[in-house]
Amino acid sequence: MATLKILEFPNPNLRKIAVPVTSFDSDLKCLIDNMFETMYEANGIGLAATQVDVHKRLLVLDVSEERNDPKVFVNPTIDVIESDLADYDEGCLSVPGFYETVSRPKKITVSAQDKEGSQFEIEADGVLSVCIQHEIDHLDGKLFVDYLSPLKRNRIKDKLQKEQKSISS
Ligand code: QAP
Ligand code: CO
């Protein structure tokens, strides 16, 4: 296993639209293992392939307190079953150090494939619902900062760009 480099906002590759996964082979299983290792090492609760510069439709997450409930969703799609919005303080491994409130539909159903390619469906609310919606946004090139005012988004962008310059020089 290996940890992967996480792209940080405003890296333009975070805007790419991911393509469906078509082969459920050993390369996919290796990518999934490495994404879990990367997410756990960074203390994240969710990670989309886009964030590690792989533009395929899959995400991993673990919203459990004990960090022992890994879940993988390949080619996920969501249906909103409760359009009432709920606020949640969101962060993102690609936007380190920043948390802001975002409103999203409360309750969803998610259809996806597992790592073997078998189709499944789950219902989600609470933090699981937020996390799945946040991660599927990544697969469509979208970030939680896109829901904020341009002023807030640009402040975050400027601060992160300054940090990235001071580290890479
Ligand atoms: C998305 O985010 C999420 O800034 C996953 O310094 C977040 O795992 C869904 C993280 C909140 C629902 C609620 C962020 C770790 C992790 C940071 C994450 C940081 C260290 C974010
Ligand atoms: Co994120």
mmCIF file of C-alpha atoms and ligand atoms in Angstrom:
data_model
loop_
_atom_site.group_PDB
_atom_site.id
_atom_site.type_symbol
_atom_site.label_atom_id
_atom_site.label_comp_id
_atom_site.label_asym_id
_atom_site.label_seq_id
_atom_site.Cartn_x
_atom_site.Cartn_y
_atom_site.Cartn_z
ATOM 1 C CA MET A 1 0.000 0.000 0.000
ATOM 2 C CA ALA A 2 0.991 3.600 -0.411
ATOM 3 C CA THR A 3 -0.316 7.034 0.384
ATOM 4 C CA LEU A 4 -1.196 9.310 -2.488
ATOM 5 C CA LYS A 5 -0.689 13.043 -2.907
ATOM 6 C CA ILE A 6 -3.878 15.017 -2.278
ATOM 7 C CA LEU A 7 -4.552 17.903 -4.685
ATOM 8 C CA GLU A 8 -5.311 21.205 -2.979
ATOM 9 C CA PHE A 9 -7.678 23.988 -4.005
ATOM 10 C CA PRO A 10 -7.343 25.818 -6.408
ATOM 11 C CA ASN A 11 -5.534 23.078 -8.394
ATOM 12 C CA PRO A 12 -7.388 23.010 -11.764
ATOM 13 C CA ASN A 13 -7.441 19.186 -11.830
ATOM 14 C CA LEU A 14 -10.009 19.320 -9.013
ATOM 15 C CA ARG A 15 -12.394 20.674 -11.718
ATOM 16 C CA LYS A 16 -12.175 17.607 -13.986
ATOM 17 C CA ILE A 17 -15.285 15.470 -14.487
ATOM 18 C CA ALA A 18 -14.572 11.839 -13.580
ATOM 19 C CA VAL A 19 -15.497 9.015 -15.975
ATOM 20 C CA PRO A 20 -17.306 5.791 -14.966
ATOM 21 C CA VAL A 21 -15.270 2.819 -13.763
ATOM 22 C CA THR A 22 -15.610 -0.059 -16.247
ATOM 23 C CA SER A 23 -13.070 -2.664 -15.083
ATOM 24 C CA PHE A 24 -13.219 -4.161 -11.616
ATOM 25 C CA ASP A 25 -9.661 -5.480 -11.679
ATOM 26 C CA SER A 26 -6.643 -5.639 -9.369
ATOM 27 C CA ASP A 27 -5.623 -2.079 -10.333
ATOM 28 C CA LEU A 28 -8.954 -0.818 -9.008
ATOM 29 C CA LYS A 29 -8.549 -2.758 -5.752
ATOM 30 C CA CYS A 30 -5.044 -1.339 -5.334
ATOM 31 C CA LEU A 31 -6.323 2.204 -5.920
ATOM 32 C CA ILE A 32 -9.096 1.659 -3.346
ATOM 33 C CA ASP A 33 -6.577 0.369 -0.739
ATOM 34 C CA ASN A 34 -4.313 3.358 -1.360
ATOM 35 C CA MET A 35 -7.231 5.789 -1.110
ATOM 36 C CA PHE A 36 -8.213 4.319 2.280
ATOM 37 C CA GLU A 37 -4.629 4.548 3.519
ATOM 38 C CA THR A 38 -4.413 8.159 2.315
ATOM 39 C CA MET A 39 -7.738 9.097 3.928
ATOM 40 C CA TYR A 40 -6.954 7.462 7.289
ATOM 41 C CA GLU A 41 -3.460 8.940 7.427
ATOM 42 C CA ALA A 42 -4.866 12.422 6.774
ATOM 43 C CA ASN A 43 -7.624 11.917 9.397
ATOM 44 C CA GLY A 44 -10.318 12.391 6.788
ATOM 45 C CA ILE A 45 -13.808 10.896 6.761
ATOM 46 C CA GLY A 46 -14.155 10.855 2.967
ATOM 47 C CA LEU A 47 -11.975 10.950 -0.146
ATOM 48 C CA ALA A 48 -12.919 11.012 -3.833
ATOM 49 C CA ALA A 49 -10.564 9.686 -6.550
ATOM 50 C CA THR A 50 -10.505 13.191 -8.089
ATOM 51 C CA GLN A 51 -8.648 14.441 -4.997
ATOM 52 C CA VAL A 52 -5.742 12.078 -5.710
ATOM 53 C CA ASP A 53 -5.728 13.095 -9.399
ATOM 54 C CA VAL A 54 -7.470 9.936 -10.638
ATOM 55 C CA HIS A 55 -10.500 10.985 -12.656
ATOM 56 C CA LYS A 56 -12.679 7.902 -12.182
ATOM 57 C CA ARG A 57 -16.037 7.713 -10.447
ATOM 58 C CA LEU A 58 -15.263 6.238 -7.049
ATOM 59 C CA LEU A 59 -15.025 7.406 -3.469
ATOM 60 C CA VAL A 60 -14.140 5.983 -0.077
ATOM 61 C CA LEU A 61 -15.417 7.060 3.324
ATOM 62 C CA ASP A 62 -15.563 6.126 6.986
ATOM 63 C CA VAL A 63 -17.784 8.275 9.175
ATOM 64 C CA SER A 64 -17.562 5.956 12.212
ATOM 65 C CA GLU A 65 -16.173 7.208 15.524
ATOM 66 C CA GLU A 66 -13.906 4.147 15.803
ATOM 67 C CA ARG A 67 -12.634 4.518 12.198
ATOM 68 C CA ASN A 68 -13.342 0.873 11.515
ATOM 69 C CA ASP A 69 -16.213 1.091 9.004
ATOM 70 C CA PRO A 70 -14.652 1.581 5.551
ATOM 71 C CA LYS A 71 -17.153 2.021 2.711
ATOM 72 C CA VAL A 72 -16.436 2.267 -1.009
ATOM 73 C CA PHE A 73 -18.844 3.538 -3.661
ATOM 74 C CA VAL A 74 -18.039 2.933 -7.329
ATOM 75 C CA ASN A 75 -20.109 4.770 -9.984
ATOM 76 C CA PRO A 76 -22.429 6.270 -7.327
ATOM 77 C CA THR A 77 -25.671 8.086 -8.136
ATOM 78 C CA ILE A 78 -27.996 9.793 -5.660
ATOM 79 C CA ASP A 79 -31.708 10.391 -5.401
ATOM 80 C CA VAL A 80 -33.006 12.985 -2.982
ATOM 81 C CA ILE A 81 -35.775 11.567 -0.816
ATOM 82 C CA GLU A 82 -36.118 14.509 1.541
ATOM 83 C CA SER A 83 -35.539 17.848 -0.141
ATOM 84 C CA ASP A 84 -35.527 19.698 3.212
ATOM 85 C CA LEU A 85 -32.065 21.138 3.666
ATOM 86 C CA ALA A 86 -29.816 20.596 6.669
ATOM 87 C CA ASP A 87 -26.771 22.686 7.614
ATOM 88 C CA TYR A 88 -23.456 21.021 8.332
ATOM 89 C CA ASP A 89 -19.978 22.406 9.026
ATOM 90 C CA GLU A 90 -17.967 20.945 6.160
ATOM 91 C CA GLY A 91 -14.265 20.650 5.610
ATOM 92 C CA CYS A 92 -12.246 18.969 2.869
ATOM 93 C CA LEU A 93 -8.815 17.358 2.655
ATOM 94 C CA SER A 94 -8.300 19.478 -0.493
ATOM 95 C CA VAL A 95 -9.116 22.686 1.427
ATOM 96 C CA PRO A 96 -7.015 22.103 4.578
ATOM 97 C CA GLY A 97 -7.715 24.240 7.617
ATOM 98 C CA PHE A 98 -11.069 25.665 6.495
ATOM 99 C CA TYR A 99 -14.555 24.717 7.678
ATOM 100 C CA GLU A 100 -17.770 26.438 6.573
ATOM 101 C CA THR A 101 -21.490 25.737 6.846
ATOM 102 C CA VAL A 102 -23.142 24.220 3.774
ATOM 103 C CA SER A 103 -26.860 23.341 3.288
ATOM 104 C CA ARG A 104 -27.714 20.139 1.469
ATOM 105 C CA PRO A 105 -30.742 17.834 1.133
ATOM 106 C CA LYS A 106 -31.200 15.842 4.353
ATOM 107 C CA LYS A 107 -31.951 12.356 3.198
ATOM 108 C CA ILE A 108 -30.802 10.525 0.073
ATOM 109 C CA THR A 109 -30.638 7.089 -1.464
ATOM 110 C CA VAL A 110 -27.369 6.106 -3.081
ATOM 111 C CA SER A 111 -27.008 3.473 -5.795
ATOM 112 C CA ALA A 112 -23.474 2.293 -6.450
ATOM 113 C CA GLN A 113 -21.281 -0.698 -7.171
ATOM 114 C CA ASP A 114 -18.895 -2.324 -4.692
ATOM 115 C CA LYS A 115 -15.271 -3.163 -5.488
ATOM 116 C CA GLU A 116 -16.336 -6.382 -7.213
ATOM 117 C CA GLY A 117 -18.862 -4.561 -9.401
ATOM 118 C CA SER A 118 -22.022 -5.725 -7.596
ATOM 119 C CA GLN A 119 -24.801 -3.151 -7.486
ATOM 120 C CA PHE A 120 -26.213 -2.037 -4.097
ATOM 121 C CA GLU A 121 -28.405 0.715 -2.710
ATOM 122 C CA ILE A 122 -28.429 2.437 0.698
ATOM 123 C CA GLU A 123 -30.406 5.160 2.415
ATOM 124 C CA ALA A 124 -28.407 7.863 4.166
ATOM 125 C CA ASP A 125 -29.030 10.825 6.428
ATOM 126 C CA GLY A 126 -26.911 12.824 8.863
ATOM 127 C CA VAL A 127 -23.166 12.993 8.350
ATOM 128 C CA LEU A 128 -23.190 9.994 5.984
ATOM 129 C CA SER A 129 -25.581 11.825 3.655
ATOM 130 C CA VAL A 130 -23.464 14.995 3.794
ATOM 131 C CA CYS A 131 -20.267 13.082 3.142
ATOM 132 C CA ILE A 132 -21.627 11.154 0.145
ATOM 133 C CA GLN A 133 -23.019 14.343 -1.440
ATOM 134 C CA HIS A 134 -19.727 16.173 -0.796
ATOM 135 C CA GLU A 135 -17.661 13.347 -2.353
ATOM 136 C CA ILE A 136 -19.925 12.923 -5.405
ATOM 137 C CA ASP A 137 -19.549 16.679 -5.983
ATOM 138 C CA HIS A 138 -15.779 16.066 -6.298
ATOM 139 C CA LEU A 139 -16.424 13.547 -9.095
ATOM 140 C CA ASP A 140 -18.284 16.331 -10.921
ATOM 141 C CA GLY A 141 -15.482 18.862 -10.387
ATOM 142 C CA LYS A 142 -17.272 20.644 -7.595
ATOM 143 C CA LEU A 143 -15.969 21.749 -4.154
ATOM 144 C CA PHE A 144 -17.791 22.794 -0.985
ATOM 145 C CA VAL A 145 -16.292 26.280 -1.332
ATOM 146 C CA ASP A 146 -18.433 26.692 -4.498
ATOM 147 C CA TYR A 147 -21.473 26.979 -2.179
ATOM 148 C CA LEU A 148 -19.923 29.953 -0.326
ATOM 149 C CA SER A 149 -19.993 33.612 -1.341
ATOM 150 C CA PRO A 150 -17.325 34.612 -3.889
ATOM 151 C CA LEU A 151 -15.756 36.779 -1.171
ATOM 152 C CA LYS A 152 -15.297 33.849 1.231
ATOM 153 C CA ARG A 153 -14.156 31.543 -1.568
ATOM 154 C CA ASN A 154 -11.535 33.996 -2.793
ATOM 155 C CA ARG A 155 -10.208 34.592 0.717
ATOM 156 C CA ILE A 156 -9.745 30.846 1.153
ATOM 157 C CA LYS A 157 -8.117 30.589 -2.291
ATOM 158 C CA ASP A 158 -5.659 33.420 -1.552
ATOM 159 C CA LYS A 159 -4.668 31.974 1.827
ATOM 160 C CA LEU A 160 -4.137 28.482 0.433
ATOM 161 C CA GLN A 161 -2.166 29.799 -2.569
ATOM 162 C CA LYS A 162 0.146 31.719 -0.237
ATOM 163 C CA GLU A 163 0.673 28.594 1.895
ATOM 164 C CA GLN A 164 1.322 26.442 -1.172
ATOM 165 C CA LYS A 165 3.904 28.930 -2.491
ATOM 166 C CA SER A 166 5.728 29.132 0.834
ATOM 167 C CA ILE A 167 5.933 25.330 0.998
ATOM 168 C CA SER A 168 6.973 24.615 -2.615
ATOM 169 C CA SER A 169 9.754 27.258 -2.750
HETATM 170 C C1 QAP B 1 -15.955 15.720 3.675
HETATM 171 O O1 QAP B 1 -13.821 15.896 4.631
HETATM 172 C C2 QAP B 1 -16.868 16.072 4.816
HETATM 173 O O2 QAP B 1 -9.220 20.905 6.926
HETATM 174 C C3 QAP B 1 -14.720 14.963 4.100
HETATM 175 O O3 QAP B 1 -7.057 20.159 8.326
HETATM 176 C C4 QAP B 1 -16.470 16.937 5.816
HETATM 177 O O4 QAP B 1 -12.544 14.333 5.541
HETATM 178 C C5 QAP B 1 -18.107 15.544 4.856
HETATM 179 C C6 QAP B 1 -9.826 17.316 7.086
HETATM 180 C C7 QAP B 1 -17.338 17.256 6.860
HETATM 181 C C8 QAP B 1 -18.958 15.838 5.908
HETATM 182 C C9 QAP B 1 -18.572 16.687 6.900
HETATM 183 C C10 QAP B 1 -9.976 18.643 6.792
HETATM 184 C C11 QAP B 1 -8.714 16.928 7.826
HETATM 185 C C12 QAP B 1 -10.776 16.303 6.627
HETATM 186 C C13 QAP B 1 -9.049 19.594 7.222
HETATM 187 C C14 QAP B 1 -12.745 15.503 5.358
HETATM 188 C C15 QAP B 1 -7.934 19.198 7.941
HETATM 189 C C16 QAP B 1 -7.767 17.854 8.246
HETATM 190 C C17 QAP B 1 -11.858 16.562 5.863
HETATM 191 CO CO CO B 2 -13.686 17.144 -0.134
#
